Short mmCIF file of C-alpha atoms in Angstrom, two decimals:
data_model
loop_
_atom_site.label_atom_id
_atom_site.label_comp_id
_atom_site.label_asym_id
_atom_site.label_seq_id
_atom_site.Cartn_x
_atom_site.Cartn_y
_atom_site.Cartn_z
CA LEU A 1 1.72 5.68 1.76
CA MET A 2 3.28 8.12 4.97
CA PRO A 3 -0.41 8.13 6.54
CA ARG A 4 -0.63 3.89 6.36
CA ALA A 5 3.26 3.65 7.26
CA LEU A 6 3.08 5.63 10.36
CA GLN A 7 0.09 3.47 11.16
CA VAL A 8 1.33 0.45 10.90
CA ALA A 9 4.87 1.58 12.64
CA ILE A 10 2.56 2.43 15.87
CA GLU A 11 0.94 -0.90 15.64
CA GLU A 12 4.12 -2.75 15.54
CA ASP A 13 6.50 -0.81 17.22
CA VAL A 14 6.73 0.19 20.67
CA ASP A 15 9.24 2.97 19.60
CA PHE A 16 6.64 4.59 17.50
CA ARG A 17 4.20 4.71 20.94
CA LYS A 18 6.51 6.01 23.61
CA GLY A 19 5.60 9.32 24.97
CA LEU A 20 7.86 12.24 24.28
CA PRO A 21 10.33 13.65 27.19
CA ARG A 22 8.74 15.29 29.82
CA ASP A 23 11.28 18.21 29.28
CA TYR A 24 11.06 18.47 25.26
CA MET A 25 9.35 21.91 25.54
CA ASP A 26 12.27 23.87 27.44
CA VAL A 27 14.72 22.58 24.73
CA MET A 28 12.53 22.94 21.31
CA GLY A 29 10.78 25.20 19.44
CA ILE A 30 12.00 28.24 17.67
CA ALA A 31 13.02 30.23 20.31
CA ASN A 32 15.52 27.29 21.44
CA SER A 33 16.83 26.37 17.70
CA ASP A 34 19.91 28.34 18.32
CA ILE A 35 20.85 26.92 21.73
CA ASP A 36 23.19 24.27 21.46
CA ASN A 37 21.86 21.81 24.58
CA PRO A 38 22.78 18.46 24.57
CA GLN A 39 18.93 17.01 25.37
CA ARG A 40 17.93 19.51 22.19
CA LYS A 41 20.63 17.23 20.12
CA VAL A 42 19.44 13.53 21.59
CA PHE A 43 15.77 14.74 20.79
CA LEU A 44 16.65 15.71 17.29
CA ARG A 45 18.56 12.43 16.79
CA LYS A 46 15.61 10.28 18.11
CA ILE A 47 13.42 11.86 15.29
CA GLN A 48 15.98 11.34 12.73
CA GLN A 49 15.90 7.39 13.89
CA LEU A 50 12.09 7.47 13.72
CA MET A 51 11.86 8.56 10.37
CA THR A 52 14.40 6.47 9.02
CA LYS A 53 12.98 3.20 10.61
CA LEU A 54 9.51 4.32 9.36
CA ILE A 55 10.44 3.66 5.47
CA SER A 56 10.49 -0.43 6.59
CA TYR A 57 6.84 -0.28 7.45
CA ALA A 58 5.78 1.56 4.16
CA PRO A 59 3.66 -0.77 2.13
CA VAL A 60 4.36 0.63 -1.32
CA ASP A 61 2.61 -1.96 -3.11
CA SER A 62 -0.19 -1.28 -1.62
CA ALA A 63 -0.33 1.94 -2.05
CA CYS A 64 0.46 2.31 -6.03
CA ASP A 65 -2.16 -0.70 -5.79
CA GLN A 66 -4.82 1.90 -4.42
CA LEU A 67 -3.39 4.60 -6.86
CA SER A 68 -3.93 2.07 -9.72
CA LYS A 69 -7.56 1.64 -8.31
CA HIS A 70 -8.16 5.33 -8.33
CA TYR A 71 -6.97 5.58 -12.27
CA ILE A 72 -9.04 2.47 -13.25
CA HIS A 73 -12.05 4.63 -11.97
CA ASP A 74 -11.09 7.44 -13.52
CA SER A 75 -10.65 5.71 -16.82
CA LEU A 76 -13.55 5.13 -19.83
CA PRO A 77 -14.05 1.68 -21.20
CA PRO A 78 -11.74 0.22 -23.76
CA VAL A 79 -12.98 0.76 -27.28
CA LEU A 80 -12.94 -2.94 -28.98
CA SER A 81 -12.88 -3.44 -32.91
CA GLU A 82 -15.16 -5.56 -34.09
CA ALA A 83 -12.33 -8.53 -34.94
CA GLU A 84 -11.85 -8.20 -30.55
CA LYS A 85 -15.90 -8.25 -30.02
CA SER A 86 -15.92 -11.27 -31.59
CA CYS A 87 -13.22 -13.05 -29.83
CA SER A 88 -15.07 -12.31 -26.39
CA VAL A 89 -18.40 -11.97 -24.38
CA HIS A 90 -18.59 -7.93 -26.09
CA GLY A 91 -19.64 -10.26 -29.10
CA ASP A 92 -22.93 -11.68 -30.07
CA GLY A 93 -22.23 -14.19 -27.04
CA GLU A 94 -24.86 -16.01 -25.02
CA ARG A 95 -28.15 -14.70 -25.54
CA TRP A 96 -31.94 -15.38 -25.36
CA GLU A 97 -32.94 -16.50 -28.91
CA LYS A 98 -37.11 -15.63 -28.92
CA SER A 99 -37.88 -17.41 -32.08
CA LYS A 100 -36.04 -20.74 -30.47
CA ASN A 101 -37.53 -19.65 -26.98
CA CYS A 102 -34.30 -20.52 -25.24
CA VAL A 103 -30.66 -19.40 -24.86
CA VAL A 104 -28.04 -19.65 -27.74
CA GLY A 105 -24.30 -19.03 -28.30
CA THR A 106 -23.24 -20.92 -25.01
CA ALA A 107 -19.69 -21.55 -25.45
CA GLU A 108 -17.44 -23.14 -23.24
CA MET A 109 -13.91 -22.83 -22.35
CA GLU A 110 -10.92 -25.70 -23.49
CA PRO A 111 -7.78 -26.72 -21.74
CA ASP A 112 -6.19 -25.54 -25.24
CA THR A 113 -8.11 -22.35 -25.82
CA GLN A 114 -5.74 -19.66 -26.25
CA ILE A 115 -6.56 -16.00 -23.87
CA LYS A 116 -5.15 -12.65 -22.66
CA ILE A 117 -6.30 -9.50 -20.94
CA ILE A 118 -8.40 -7.80 -23.24
CA ARG A 119 -6.53 -4.86 -22.50
CA LYS A 120 -3.34 -3.54 -20.62
CA GLY A 121 -4.40 -1.02 -17.56
CA VAL A 122 -8.02 -1.97 -17.29
CA LEU A 123 -8.05 -4.18 -14.40
CA ARG A 124 -5.44 -4.40 -11.52
CA LEU A 125 -5.71 -7.00 -9.28
CA LEU A 126 -5.68 -6.24 -5.37
CA THR A 127 -6.62 -7.65 -1.75
CA GLU A 128 -8.97 -5.71 0.53
CA ASP A 129 -10.61 -6.58 3.63
CA ASP A 130 -8.98 -10.26 3.12
CA ASP A 131 -11.05 -10.22 -0.09
CA VAL A 132 -9.02 -11.07 -3.51
CA ARG A 133 -10.38 -8.48 -5.81
CA ILE A 134 -10.61 -7.31 -9.71
CA TYR A 135 -11.07 -3.77 -10.35
CA HIS A 136 -11.83 -2.84 -13.82
CA SER A 137 -13.26 -0.21 -16.17
CA LEU A 138 -15.44 -1.89 -18.55
CA ASP A 139 -18.23 -1.06 -16.57
CA ASN A 140 -17.61 2.43 -16.03
CA SER A 141 -19.90 5.21 -16.87
CA ARG A 142 -19.60 8.01 -19.35
CA LEU A 143 -20.11 10.26 -16.71
CA TYR A 144 -17.17 11.03 -14.33
CA HIS A 145 -17.76 8.64 -11.48
CA GLY A 146 -20.93 8.27 -12.36
CA SER A 147 -20.93 4.78 -10.65
CA ASP A 148 -18.96 3.06 -7.76
CA PRO A 149 -15.52 1.34 -8.83
CA GLN A 150 -16.52 -1.87 -10.51
CA TYR A 151 -15.14 -5.43 -9.14
CA ILE A 152 -15.61 -8.85 -9.02
CA GLU A 153 -14.07 -11.13 -6.08
CA ILE A 154 -12.55 -14.24 -6.78
CA SER A 155 -10.70 -16.78 -4.58
CA ALA A 156 -7.32 -16.40 -3.22
CA GLU A 157 -6.19 -19.65 -4.90
CA ALA A 158 -7.28 -18.26 -8.11
CA GLY A 159 -4.98 -14.84 -7.55
CA PRO A 160 -2.08 -16.59 -8.90
CA ALA A 161 -3.80 -17.32 -12.44
CA VAL A 162 -4.73 -13.71 -12.85
CA GLU A 163 -1.20 -12.51 -11.78
CA TYR A 164 -0.22 -14.98 -14.61
CA LEU A 165 -2.24 -13.37 -17.27
CA LEU A 166 -1.16 -10.04 -16.51
CA HIS A 167 2.12 -11.01 -16.67
CA SER A 168 1.52 -12.71 -19.95
CA TYR A 169 -0.10 -9.86 -21.78
CA PRO A 170 0.23 -9.11 -24.71
CA GLU A 171 0.68 -12.76 -25.17
CA TYR A 172 -2.07 -15.46 -25.68
CA VAL A 173 -1.61 -18.87 -23.50
CA ALA A 174 -3.59 -22.08 -23.36
CA VAL A 175 -6.32 -21.97 -20.33
CA ASP A 176 -4.23 -25.31 -19.46
CA SER A 177 -1.45 -23.78 -18.57
CA LEU A 178 -2.65 -21.34 -15.66
CA PRO A 179 -0.83 -22.35 -12.42
CA LEU A 180 -3.70 -23.83 -11.14
CA GLY A 181 -4.27 -27.14 -9.24
CA THR A 182 -6.34 -28.71 -11.35
CA LEU A 183 -7.83 -28.33 -15.10
CA ASP A 184 -11.62 -27.72 -12.82
CA GLU A 185 -10.07 -24.50 -11.57
CA LYS A 186 -8.41 -23.45 -14.58
CA ILE A 187 -11.64 -23.47 -16.82
CA ALA A 188 -13.31 -21.85 -13.59
CA ILE A 189 -11.26 -18.83 -13.37
CA ALA A 190 -10.99 -18.86 -17.36
CA SER A 191 -14.74 -18.77 -17.39
CA ILE A 192 -15.37 -16.20 -14.72
CA LEU A 193 -12.97 -13.77 -16.42
CA TYR A 194 -14.65 -14.60 -20.12
CA ASP A 195 -18.16 -13.79 -18.51
CA HIS A 196 -17.07 -10.61 -17.13
CA GLY A 197 -15.57 -9.17 -20.53
CA LEU A 198 -11.98 -9.39 -19.36
CA LEU A 199 -10.43 -11.96 -21.44
CA LEU A 200 -10.37 -12.37 -25.46
CA THR A 201 -9.43 -15.61 -26.93
CA SER A 202 -6.96 -15.63 -30.26
CA GLU A 203 -10.37 -17.41 -32.13
CA PRO A 204 -14.20 -16.82 -31.67
CA LEU A 205 -15.19 -19.66 -29.31
CA ASP A 206 -17.61 -22.04 -31.16
CA PRO A 207 -20.83 -22.16 -29.45
CA ILE A 208 -22.31 -25.57 -28.03
CA ASP A 209 -25.38 -26.56 -30.62
CA ASP A 210 -28.03 -27.09 -28.15
CA GLU A 211 -30.16 -28.28 -30.67
CA GLU A 212 -27.32 -31.33 -31.81
CA SER A 213 -26.83 -32.51 -28.31
CA SER A 214 -30.45 -32.49 -27.24
CA GLY A 215 -32.09 -33.80 -30.36
CA GLU A 216 -35.16 -31.71 -29.99
CA PRO A 217 -34.85 -28.59 -32.47
CA ASP A 218 -38.11 -27.30 -31.29
CA ASN A 219 -37.22 -27.25 -27.89
CA CYS A 220 -33.96 -25.99 -26.33
#
């Protein structure tokens, strides 16, 4: 927090870029600490003003996000119950069925699908390098820091939907209630989070019946 606050202050405030008084070595230091000197008092007062002012440049939320990012990188993936697996991509989900020579188990989000974050503390929404990222612990190695921090990138417009889900936890909310402009956008972000294992649904999603929709049971 403090190095970043000082960096921002130097960039934005000329007071933090001014040089020291030319005679500061004559009035400051241990040898001068007991001397009652007006110039020394001015110097100390200026330091106090700058230190107080520095607080206003402290990016507290950003610093807390970075600490949370480190915590997530330190954490093991969550252990899911069988019921939770069945309501997430961690269950059977979409997979290749060799006997049918096609993908089966494909499921789609609907506007009334009830969803929630899979676990509190397994993901963090951050803005870094002008990108919006969701850091998570789901793919962490059991070896400490055996892999780099894992994240997915989303559009800035989808950020409020992730915030909404974080604030709604542990309650389920409908996909249609996500604060985005169109239904397609709501389903898109919900599907992205679900496909990456970050969401639970209140009930297992019904797989799309490819055979029924295509009318060709032997060729998916």
